[in-house]
PDB file of C-alpha atoms in Angstrom:
ATOM      1  CA  MET Q   1      23.494 179.057  90.181  1.00  0.00           C
ATOM      2  CA  LYS Q   2      22.369 177.670  93.516  1.00  0.00           C
ATOM      3  CA  GLN Q   3      23.078 179.076  96.995  1.00  0.00           C
ATOM      4  CA  TYR Q   4      24.860 176.794  99.478  1.00  0.00           C
ATOM      5  CA  ILE Q   5      25.942 177.138 103.097  1.00  0.00           C
ATOM      6  CA  ALA Q   6      28.863 175.242 104.586  1.00  0.00           C
ATOM      7  CA  THR Q   7      29.389 175.218 108.379  1.00  0.00           C
ATOM      8  CA  PHE Q   8      32.544 174.149 110.181  1.00  0.00           C
ATOM      9  CA  PHE Q   9      33.970 172.944 113.470  1.00  0.00           C
ATOM     10  CA  SER Q  10      36.686 175.619 113.332  1.00  0.00           C
ATOM     11  CA  HIS Q  11      37.242 179.066 111.856  1.00  0.00           C
ATOM     12  CA  PHE Q  12      40.358 177.704 110.133  1.00  0.00           C
ATOM     13  CA  GLY Q  13      38.195 175.147 108.305  1.00  0.00           C
ATOM     14  CA  ALA Q  14      35.907 177.920 107.078  1.00  0.00           C
ATOM     15  CA  MET Q  15      38.874 179.911 105.783  1.00  0.00           C
ATOM     16  CA  ARG Q  16      40.300 176.883 103.946  1.00  0.00           C
ATOM     17  CA  PHE Q  17      36.918 176.131 102.369  1.00  0.00           C
ATOM     18  CA  HIS Q  18      36.556 179.775 101.293  1.00  0.00           C
ATOM     19  CA  LYS Q  19      39.888 179.467  99.479  1.00  0.00           C
ATOM     20  CA  LEU Q  20      38.736 176.203  97.849  1.00  0.00           C
ATOM     21  CA  CYS Q  21      35.627 177.973  96.533  1.00  0.00           C
ATOM     22  CA  ALA Q  22      37.771 180.708  94.985  1.00  0.00           C
ATOM     23  CA  GLU Q  23      39.974 178.073  93.328  1.00  0.00           C
ATOM     24  CA  ARG Q  24      36.847 176.517  91.778  1.00  0.00           C
ATOM     25  CA  GLY Q  25      35.639 179.912  90.554  1.00  0.00           C
ATOM     26  CA  TRP Q  26      32.637 180.030  92.890  1.00  0.00           C
ATOM     27  CA  SER Q  27      31.423 183.265  94.419  1.00  0.00           C
ATOM     28  CA  ALA Q  28      31.864 182.846  98.194  1.00  0.00           C
ATOM     29  CA  GLN Q  29      31.915 184.853 101.399  1.00  0.00           C
ATOM     30  CA  LEU Q  30      32.594 184.196 105.057  1.00  0.00           C
ATOM     31  CA  SER Q  31      29.554 184.971 107.184  1.00  0.00           C
ATOM     32  CA  PRO Q  32      28.014 184.309 110.614  1.00  0.00           C
ATOM     33  CA  VAL Q  33      26.059 181.042 110.656  1.00  0.00           C
ATOM     34  CA  PRO Q  34      22.295 181.549 110.248  1.00  0.00           C
ATOM     35  CA  ARG Q  35      20.460 181.008 113.537  1.00  0.00           C
ATOM     36  CA  ALA Q  36      18.524 178.021 112.155  1.00  0.00           C
ATOM     37  CA  LEU Q  37      21.805 176.162 111.597  1.00  0.00           C
ATOM     38  CA  SER Q  38      24.088 175.312 114.469  1.00  0.00           C
ATOM     39  CA  SER Q  39      27.853 175.529 114.206  1.00  0.00           C
ATOM     40  CA  SER Q  40      30.769 174.956 116.493  1.00  0.00           C
ATOM     41  CA  CYS Q  41      32.735 177.998 115.375  1.00  0.00           C
ATOM     42  CA  GLY Q  42      29.956 180.380 114.331  1.00  0.00           C
ATOM     43  CA  THR Q  43      31.456 181.043 110.887  1.00  0.00           C
ATOM     44  CA  CYS Q  44      30.068 179.659 107.652  1.00  0.00           C
ATOM     45  CA  VAL Q  45      30.816 180.023 103.969  1.00  0.00           C
ATOM     46  CA  LEU Q  46      27.971 181.143 101.744  1.00  0.00           C
ATOM     47  CA  PHE Q  47      28.742 180.158  98.173  1.00  0.00           C
ATOM     48  CA  GLN Q  48      27.109 179.901  94.781  1.00  0.00           C
ATOM     49  CA  ALA Q  49      27.741 177.018  92.419  1.00  0.00           C
ATOM     50  CA  THR Q  50      25.943 175.006  89.808  1.00  0.00           C
ATOM     51  CA  GLU Q  51      23.902 172.163  91.259  1.00  0.00           C
ATOM     52  CA  LEU Q  52      26.237 169.880  93.212  1.00  0.00           C
ATOM     53  CA  THR Q  53      26.117 166.158  92.476  1.00  0.00           C
ATOM     54  CA  ALA Q  54      26.731 163.474  95.103  1.00  0.00           C
ATOM     55  CA  LYS Q  55      30.281 163.167  93.714  1.00  0.00           C
ATOM     56  CA  ASP Q  56      30.822 166.938  94.065  1.00  0.00           C
ATOM     57  CA  VAL Q  57      29.622 166.818  97.677  1.00  0.00           C
ATOM     58  CA  SER Q  58      31.935 163.891  98.506  1.00  0.00           C
ATOM     59  CA  GLN Q  59      34.905 165.870  97.134  1.00  0.00           C
ATOM     60  CA  LEU Q  60      34.095 168.820  99.419  1.00  0.00           C
ATOM     61  CA  ILE Q  61      34.016 166.812 102.656  1.00  0.00           C
ATOM     62  CA  THR Q  62      36.932 167.581 104.941  1.00  0.00           C
ATOM     63  CA  PRO Q  63      37.438 166.827 108.667  1.00  0.00           C
ATOM     64  CA  GLU Q  64      36.570 170.483 109.392  1.00  0.00           C
ATOM     65  CA  LEU Q  65      33.207 170.432 107.544  1.00  0.00           C
ATOM     66  CA  GLU Q  66      30.214 170.196 109.874  1.00  0.00           C
ATOM     67  CA  GLN Q  67      27.319 170.629 107.393  1.00  0.00           C
ATOM     68  CA  LEU Q  68      26.717 171.350 103.742  1.00  0.00           C
ATOM     69  CA  VAL Q  69      23.286 172.801 103.029  1.00  0.00           C
ATOM     70  CA  LEU Q  70      21.407 173.860  99.906  1.00  0.00           C
ATOM     71  CA  ASP Q  71      19.569 177.099 100.674  1.00  0.00           C
ATOM     72  CA  GLU Q  72      16.488 176.806  98.475  1.00  0.00           C
ATOM     73  CA  ASN Q  73      12.981 177.383  99.862  1.00  0.00           C
ATOM     74  CA  GLY Q  74      14.301 176.260 103.246  1.00  0.00           C
ATOM     75  CA  TYR Q  75      17.396 174.279 104.077  1.00  0.00           C
ATOM     76  CA  ILE Q  76      18.132 170.965 102.361  1.00  0.00           C
ATOM     77  CA  PHE Q  77      20.940 169.113 104.144  1.00  0.00           C
ATOM     78  CA  LEU Q  78      23.393 167.525 101.710  1.00  0.00           C
ATOM     79  CA  TYR Q  79      25.943 166.460 104.326  1.00  0.00           C
ATOM     80  CA  THR Q  80      26.084 166.389 108.125  1.00  0.00           C
ATOM     81  CA  ALA Q  81      29.178 165.139 109.956  1.00  0.00           C
ATOM     82  CA  GLU Q  82      28.785 162.325 112.442  1.00  0.00           C
ATOM     83  CA  GLU Q  83      29.339 163.398 116.033  1.00  0.00           C
TER      84      GLU Q  83
END
């Protein structure tokens, strides 16, 4: 399993994503955003899943998602919303 971090523009977006993780059977928790990552709302979802493919990432993108990051020996950005 790999560790991922998803950041959001709103707390509501983080809560919806947390629910989505549970529906997919992924271990997930709401948490403050790590200092090295910026976020509009300050809440992120830390979750564990098998390695996400480009298709998986595209299915997770919502208007609320700010960033999707693989946390592995540093941060690897998989998605960043356009400003």
